[in-house]
PDB file of C-alpha atoms in Angstrom:
ATOM      1  CA  MET A 194      -5.926  15.378  -6.528  1.00  0.00           C
ATOM      2  CA  ILE A 195      -2.262  16.551  -6.161  1.00  0.00           C
ATOM      3  CA  LEU A 196      -2.332  19.873  -4.830  1.00  0.00           C
ATOM      4  CA  LEU A 197       0.714  22.622  -5.727  1.00  0.00           C
ATOM      5  CA  SER A 198       1.911  22.604  -2.067  1.00  0.00           C
ATOM      6  CA  ASP A 199       2.325  18.533  -1.959  1.00  0.00           C
ATOM      7  CA  GLU A 200       5.814  17.067  -1.719  1.00  0.00           C
ATOM      8  CA  GLU A 201       6.974  13.797  -2.260  1.00  0.00           C
ATOM      9  CA  ILE A 202       9.410  11.884  -0.494  1.00  0.00           C
ATOM     10  CA  ARG A 203      11.293   8.922  -2.291  1.00  0.00           C
ATOM     11  CA  VAL A 204      11.732   5.992  -0.193  1.00  0.00           C
ATOM     12  CA  GLY A 205      15.090   4.442  -1.316  1.00  0.00           C
ATOM     13  CA  GLY A 206      17.869   2.796   0.159  1.00  0.00           C
ATOM     14  CA  LYS A 207      18.823   5.080   3.326  1.00  0.00           C
ATOM     15  CA  PRO A 208      17.849   4.768   6.730  1.00  0.00           C
ATOM     16  CA  LEU A 209      14.413   4.683   7.501  1.00  0.00           C
ATOM     17  CA  ASP A 210      15.243   7.702  10.188  1.00  0.00           C
ATOM     18  CA  ASP A 211      16.812   9.672   7.223  1.00  0.00           C
ATOM     19  CA  TYR A 212      12.992   9.841   5.767  1.00  0.00           C
ATOM     20  CA  LEU A 213      11.661  10.524   8.896  1.00  0.00           C
ATOM     21  CA  VAL A 214      13.849  13.728   9.201  1.00  0.00           C
ATOM     22  CA  SER A 215      13.077  14.631   5.861  1.00  0.00           C
ATOM     23  CA  VAL A 216       9.197  14.760   6.159  1.00  0.00           C
ATOM     24  CA  ALA A 217       9.328  16.547   9.477  1.00  0.00           C
ATOM     25  CA  ILE A 218      11.370  19.629   7.751  1.00  0.00           C
ATOM     26  CA  LEU A 219       8.748  19.365   5.215  1.00  0.00           C
ATOM     27  CA  PHE A 220       5.891  19.729   7.694  1.00  0.00           C
ATOM     28  CA  ASN A 221       7.858  22.425   9.682  1.00  0.00           C
ATOM     29  CA  GLN A 222       8.437  24.267   6.136  1.00  0.00           C
ATOM     30  CA  GLY A 223       4.636  24.582   6.500  1.00  0.00           C
ATOM     31  CA  LYS A 224       3.459  21.859   3.859  1.00  0.00           C
ATOM     32  CA  ASP A 225       0.653  20.163   4.871  1.00  0.00           C
ATOM     33  CA  ARG A 226       0.559  17.054   2.577  1.00  0.00           C
ATOM     34  CA  VAL A 227       3.386  15.027   1.956  1.00  0.00           C
ATOM     35  CA  ILE A 228       3.392  11.729  -0.458  1.00  0.00           C
ATOM     36  CA  LEU A 229       5.356   9.017   0.703  1.00  0.00           C
ATOM     37  CA  LYS A 230       6.398   7.053  -2.128  1.00  0.00           C
ATOM     38  CA  GLY A 231       7.985   3.390  -2.762  1.00  0.00           C
ATOM     39  CA  ARG A 232       8.660   1.462  -5.753  1.00  0.00           C
ATOM     40  CA  GLY A 233       9.611  -2.417  -5.819  1.00  0.00           C
ATOM     41  CA  ASN A 234      10.859  -3.541  -2.479  1.00  0.00           C
ATOM     42  CA  ASN A 235      10.882  -0.313  -1.172  1.00  0.00           C
ATOM     43  CA  ILE A 236       7.027  -0.203  -0.917  1.00  0.00           C
ATOM     44  CA  SER A 237       6.852  -2.209   2.024  1.00  0.00           C
ATOM     45  CA  LYS A 238      10.005   0.572   3.613  1.00  0.00           C
ATOM     46  CA  ALA A 239       7.461   3.232   2.754  1.00  0.00           C
ATOM     47  CA  VAL A 240       4.375   1.905   4.669  1.00  0.00           C
ATOM     48  CA  ALA A 241       6.819   0.796   7.624  1.00  0.00           C
ATOM     49  CA  LEU A 242       7.934   5.007   7.129  1.00  0.00           C
ATOM     50  CA  TYR A 243       4.233   5.812   7.660  1.00  0.00           C
ATOM     51  CA  ASN A 244       3.670   3.723  10.641  1.00  0.00           C
ATOM     52  CA  ALA A 245       6.571   5.284  12.343  1.00  0.00           C
ATOM     53  CA  LEU A 246       5.450   8.627  11.528  1.00  0.00           C
ATOM     54  CA  LYS A 247       1.997   7.590  12.868  1.00  0.00           C
ATOM     55  CA  ASN A 248       3.550   6.205  15.947  1.00  0.00           C
ATOM     56  CA  ARG A 249       5.315   9.611  16.714  1.00  0.00           C
ATOM     57  CA  MET A 250       2.671  11.932  15.603  1.00  0.00           C
ATOM     58  CA  GLY A 251      -0.472  10.084  16.588  1.00  0.00           C
ATOM     59  CA  GLU A 252      -3.776  12.136  15.744  1.00  0.00           C
ATOM     60  CA  ALA A 253      -2.048  14.820  14.147  1.00  0.00           C
ATOM     61  CA  LEU A 254      -1.123  12.643  11.195  1.00  0.00           C
ATOM     62  CA  GLU A 255      -4.045  11.641   8.682  1.00  0.00           C
ATOM     63  CA  LEU A 256      -3.891   9.215   6.354  1.00  0.00           C
ATOM     64  CA  VAL A 257      -5.361  10.927   3.201  1.00  0.00           C
ATOM     65  CA  ASP A 258      -5.071   8.287   0.487  1.00  0.00           C
ATOM     66  CA  VAL A 259      -3.000   5.200  -0.784  1.00  0.00           C
ATOM     67  CA  ARG A 260      -2.583   4.500  -4.169  1.00  0.00           C
ATOM     68  CA  ILE A 261      -0.842   1.313  -5.573  1.00  0.00           C
ATOM     69  CA  GLY A 262      -0.110   0.763  -9.292  1.00  0.00           C
ATOM     70  CA  SER A 263       2.832  -0.097 -11.703  1.00  0.00           C
ATOM     71  CA  GLU A 264       4.630   2.418 -13.954  1.00  0.00           C
ATOM     72  CA  ASP A 265       7.403   2.561 -16.467  1.00  0.00           C
ATOM     73  CA  LEU A 266      10.892   3.276 -15.097  1.00  0.00           C
ATOM     74  CA  ARG A 267      13.389   3.696 -17.756  1.00  0.00           C
ATOM     75  CA  GLY A 268      11.690   0.638 -20.087  1.00  0.00           C
ATOM     76  CA  LYS A 269      11.157  -1.451 -16.597  1.00  0.00           C
ATOM     77  CA  ILE A 270       7.501  -2.117 -15.385  1.00  0.00           C
ATOM     78  CA  VAL A 271       7.908  -1.527 -11.546  1.00  0.00           C
ATOM     79  CA  SER A 272       5.174  -1.610  -8.888  1.00  0.00           C
ATOM     80  CA  TYR A 273       4.568   1.554  -6.861  1.00  0.00           C
ATOM     81  CA  ILE A 274       2.915   2.726  -3.399  1.00  0.00           C
ATOM     82  CA  GLU A 275       2.023   6.483  -2.472  1.00  0.00           C
ATOM     83  CA  ILE A 276       0.855   7.034   0.423  1.00  0.00           C
ATOM     84  CA  GLU A 277      -0.704  10.617   1.107  1.00  0.00           C
ATOM     85  CA  VAL A 278      -0.547  12.001   4.509  1.00  0.00           C
ATOM     86  CA  ARG A 279      -1.769  15.560   5.909  1.00  0.00           C
ATOM     87  CA  ARG A 280      -0.649  17.327   8.979  1.00  0.00           C
ATOM     88  CA  ALA A 281      -4.108  17.758  11.099  1.00  0.00           C
ATOM     89  CA  TYR A 282      -3.777  20.422  13.554  1.00  0.00           C
TER      90      TYR A 282
ATOM     91  CA  MET B 236     -16.679  -3.043   5.504  1.00  0.00           C
ATOM     92  CA  ILE B 237     -15.421  -6.859   5.588  1.00  0.00           C
ATOM     93  CA  LEU B 238     -18.704  -8.590   3.738  1.00  0.00           C
ATOM     94  CA  LEU B 239     -19.210 -12.415   5.010  1.00  0.00           C
ATOM     95  CA  SER B 240     -18.333 -13.455   1.212  1.00  0.00           C
ATOM     96  CA  ASP B 241     -14.616 -11.634   1.654  1.00  0.00           C
ATOM     97  CA  GLU B 242     -11.594 -14.122   1.254  1.00  0.00           C
ATOM     98  CA  GLU B 243      -8.244 -13.299   2.394  1.00  0.00           C
ATOM     99  CA  ILE B 244      -4.782 -14.310   0.876  1.00  0.00           C
ATOM    100  CA  ARG B 245      -2.134 -14.051   2.723  1.00  0.00           C
ATOM    101  CA  VAL B 246       1.018 -13.347   0.597  1.00  0.00           C
ATOM    102  CA  GLY B 247       4.299 -14.950   1.789  1.00  0.00           C
ATOM    103  CA  GLY B 248       7.092 -16.905   0.691  1.00  0.00           C
ATOM    104  CA  LYS B 249       5.968 -18.531  -2.258  1.00  0.00           C
ATOM    105  CA  PRO B 250       6.277 -17.763  -5.787  1.00  0.00           C
ATOM    106  CA  LEU B 251       3.956 -15.003  -7.135  1.00  0.00           C
ATOM    107  CA  ASP B 252       2.092 -17.404  -9.482  1.00  0.00           C
ATOM    108  CA  ASP B 253       0.868 -19.373  -6.641  1.00  0.00           C
ATOM    109  CA  TYR B 254      -0.745 -16.447  -5.374  1.00  0.00           C
ATOM    110  CA  LEU B 255      -2.364 -15.790  -8.499  1.00  0.00           C
ATOM    111  CA  VAL B 256      -3.638 -19.035  -8.922  1.00  0.00           C
ATOM    112  CA  SER B 257      -5.502 -18.817  -5.372  1.00  0.00           C
ATOM    113  CA  VAL B 258      -6.836 -15.735  -6.391  1.00  0.00           C
ATOM    114  CA  ALA B 259      -8.292 -17.375  -9.928  1.00  0.00           C
ATOM    115  CA  ILE B 260      -9.532 -19.966  -7.550  1.00  0.00           C
ATOM    116  CA  LEU B 261     -11.275 -17.975  -5.135  1.00  0.00           C
ATOM    117  CA  PHE B 262     -12.909 -15.725  -8.283  1.00  0.00           C
ATOM    118  CA  ASN B 263     -14.193 -19.039 -10.058  1.00  0.00           C
ATOM    119  CA  GLN B 264     -15.647 -19.978  -6.530  1.00  0.00           C
ATOM    120  CA  GLY B 265     -17.812 -17.071  -6.900  1.00  0.00           C
ATOM    121  CA  LYS B 266     -16.543 -15.041  -4.227  1.00  0.00           C
ATOM    122  CA  ASP B 267     -16.459 -11.357  -5.780  1.00  0.00           C
ATOM    123  CA  ARG B 268     -14.091  -9.542  -3.189  1.00  0.00           C
ATOM    124  CA  VAL B 269     -10.577 -10.972  -2.340  1.00  0.00           C
ATOM    125  CA  ILE B 270      -8.493  -8.940   0.189  1.00  0.00           C
ATOM    126  CA  LEU B 271      -4.833  -9.670  -0.707  1.00  0.00           C
ATOM    127  CA  LYS B 272      -2.612  -9.039   2.779  1.00  0.00           C
ATOM    128  CA  GLY B 273       0.864  -8.868   2.971  1.00  0.00           C
ATOM    129  CA  ARG B 274       3.225  -8.225   6.330  1.00  0.00           C
ATOM    130  CA  GLY B 275       6.536  -6.578   6.650  1.00  0.00           C
ATOM    131  CA  ASN B 276       8.881  -7.558   3.405  1.00  0.00           C
ATOM    132  CA  ASN B 277       5.794  -9.347   1.952  1.00  0.00           C
ATOM    133  CA  ILE B 278       4.113  -5.353   1.418  1.00  0.00           C
ATOM    134  CA  SER B 279       6.014  -4.910  -1.872  1.00  0.00           C
ATOM    135  CA  LYS B 280       4.828  -8.734  -3.019  1.00  0.00           C
ATOM    136  CA  ALA B 281       1.352  -7.966  -2.233  1.00  0.00           C
ATOM    137  CA  VAL B 282       1.302  -4.874  -4.630  1.00  0.00           C
ATOM    138  CA  ALA B 283       3.310  -6.933  -7.442  1.00  0.00           C
ATOM    139  CA  LEU B 284       0.441  -9.348  -7.003  1.00  0.00           C
ATOM    140  CA  TYR B 285      -2.529  -6.844  -7.405  1.00  0.00           C
ATOM    141  CA  ASN B 286      -0.305  -5.476 -10.581  1.00  0.00           C
ATOM    142  CA  ALA B 287      -0.084  -8.975 -11.829  1.00  0.00           C
ATOM    143  CA  LEU B 288      -3.836  -9.684 -11.356  1.00  0.00           C
ATOM    144  CA  LYS B 289      -4.466  -6.116 -12.891  1.00  0.00           C
ATOM    145  CA  ASN B 290      -2.420  -6.644 -15.811  1.00  0.00           C
ATOM    146  CA  ARG B 291      -3.922 -10.034 -16.839  1.00  0.00           C
ATOM    147  CA  MET B 292      -7.407  -9.026 -15.584  1.00  0.00           C
ATOM    148  CA  GLY B 293      -7.672  -5.503 -16.470  1.00  0.00           C
ATOM    149  CA  GLU B 294     -11.576  -3.785 -16.232  1.00  0.00           C
ATOM    150  CA  ALA B 295     -12.531  -7.306 -15.035  1.00  0.00           C
ATOM    151  CA  LEU B 296     -10.624  -6.395 -11.601  1.00  0.00           C
ATOM    152  CA  GLU B 297     -11.686  -3.374  -9.515  1.00  0.00           C
ATOM    153  CA  LEU B 298      -9.651  -2.082  -6.779  1.00  0.00           C
ATOM    154  CA  VAL B 299     -12.071  -1.178  -3.931  1.00  0.00           C
ATOM    155  CA  ASP B 300      -9.655  -0.500  -1.031  1.00  0.00           C
ATOM    156  CA  VAL B 301      -5.866  -0.027   0.246  1.00  0.00           C
ATOM    157  CA  ARG B 302      -5.236  -0.271   4.005  1.00  0.00           C
ATOM    158  CA  ILE B 303      -2.060   0.169   5.673  1.00  0.00           C
ATOM    159  CA  GLY B 304      -0.939   0.031   9.348  1.00  0.00           C
ATOM    160  CA  SER B 305       0.738  -1.967  11.944  1.00  0.00           C
ATOM    161  CA  GLU B 306      -0.477  -4.780  13.983  1.00  0.00           C
ATOM    162  CA  ASP B 307       0.737  -7.250  16.618  1.00  0.00           C
ATOM    163  CA  LEU B 308       1.646 -10.244  15.478  1.00  0.00           C
ATOM    164  CA  ARG B 309       3.131 -12.523  18.434  1.00  0.00           C
ATOM    165  CA  GLY B 310       4.694  -9.636  20.533  1.00  0.00           C
ATOM    166  CA  LYS B 311       5.958  -8.200  17.618  1.00  0.00           C
ATOM    167  CA  ILE B 312       4.943  -4.917  15.642  1.00  0.00           C
ATOM    168  CA  VAL B 313       4.730  -5.518  12.088  1.00  0.00           C
ATOM    169  CA  SER B 314       3.512  -3.465   9.059  1.00  0.00           C
ATOM    170  CA  TYR B 315       0.569  -4.499   6.665  1.00  0.00           C
ATOM    171  CA  ILE B 316      -1.206  -3.557   3.492  1.00  0.00           C
ATOM    172  CA  GLU B 317      -4.562  -5.000   2.837  1.00  0.00           C
ATOM    173  CA  ILE B 318      -5.513  -4.802  -0.861  1.00  0.00           C
ATOM    174  CA  GLU B 319      -9.256  -5.225  -1.661  1.00  0.00           C
ATOM    175  CA  VAL B 320     -10.337  -6.039  -4.690  1.00  0.00           C
ATOM    176  CA  ARG B 321     -13.582  -7.101  -6.606  1.00  0.00           C
ATOM    177  CA  ARG B 322     -14.351  -8.714  -9.723  1.00  0.00           C
ATOM    178  CA  ALA B 323     -16.511  -6.388 -11.319  1.00  0.00           C
ATOM    179  CA  TYR B 324     -18.965  -8.158 -13.754  1.00  0.00           C
TER     180      TYR B 324
END
């Protein structure tokens, strides 16, 4: 279930550190759940982002769910991953 | 839980169709669970493989679990995904 307080980070072409900062800002804003989403080749990067977060936050970061599938993006079918994480404190 | 009858498909540099054939062979051999594993940039390809399988098999393919994390591969920390699927019939 997607809660109203969820926020999604769309992982794209920017350096990984940019997304780390984006997630940190959301947590600092009081969001407790964040979804890391990657499509196509950025799926690997979304997993790398999760690992970088886990490496820094340790027990404070909880993996809630990992969803994979495909979706229609402007007429093209693309693979995606949604990694739902929670700040556990 | 990893059952003894599990088989792992390591997704690497080969064309996607090669892995589709490998999974089909395992199911035909009577394996009911298969793990699609990808590391680093091949994580995206493992998800693409799942979607290609799902597209072909429909309801006959069930997504059991998706695990992500990092592991030590000859001294280098790499991200991985393990997609566990089950033939549902």
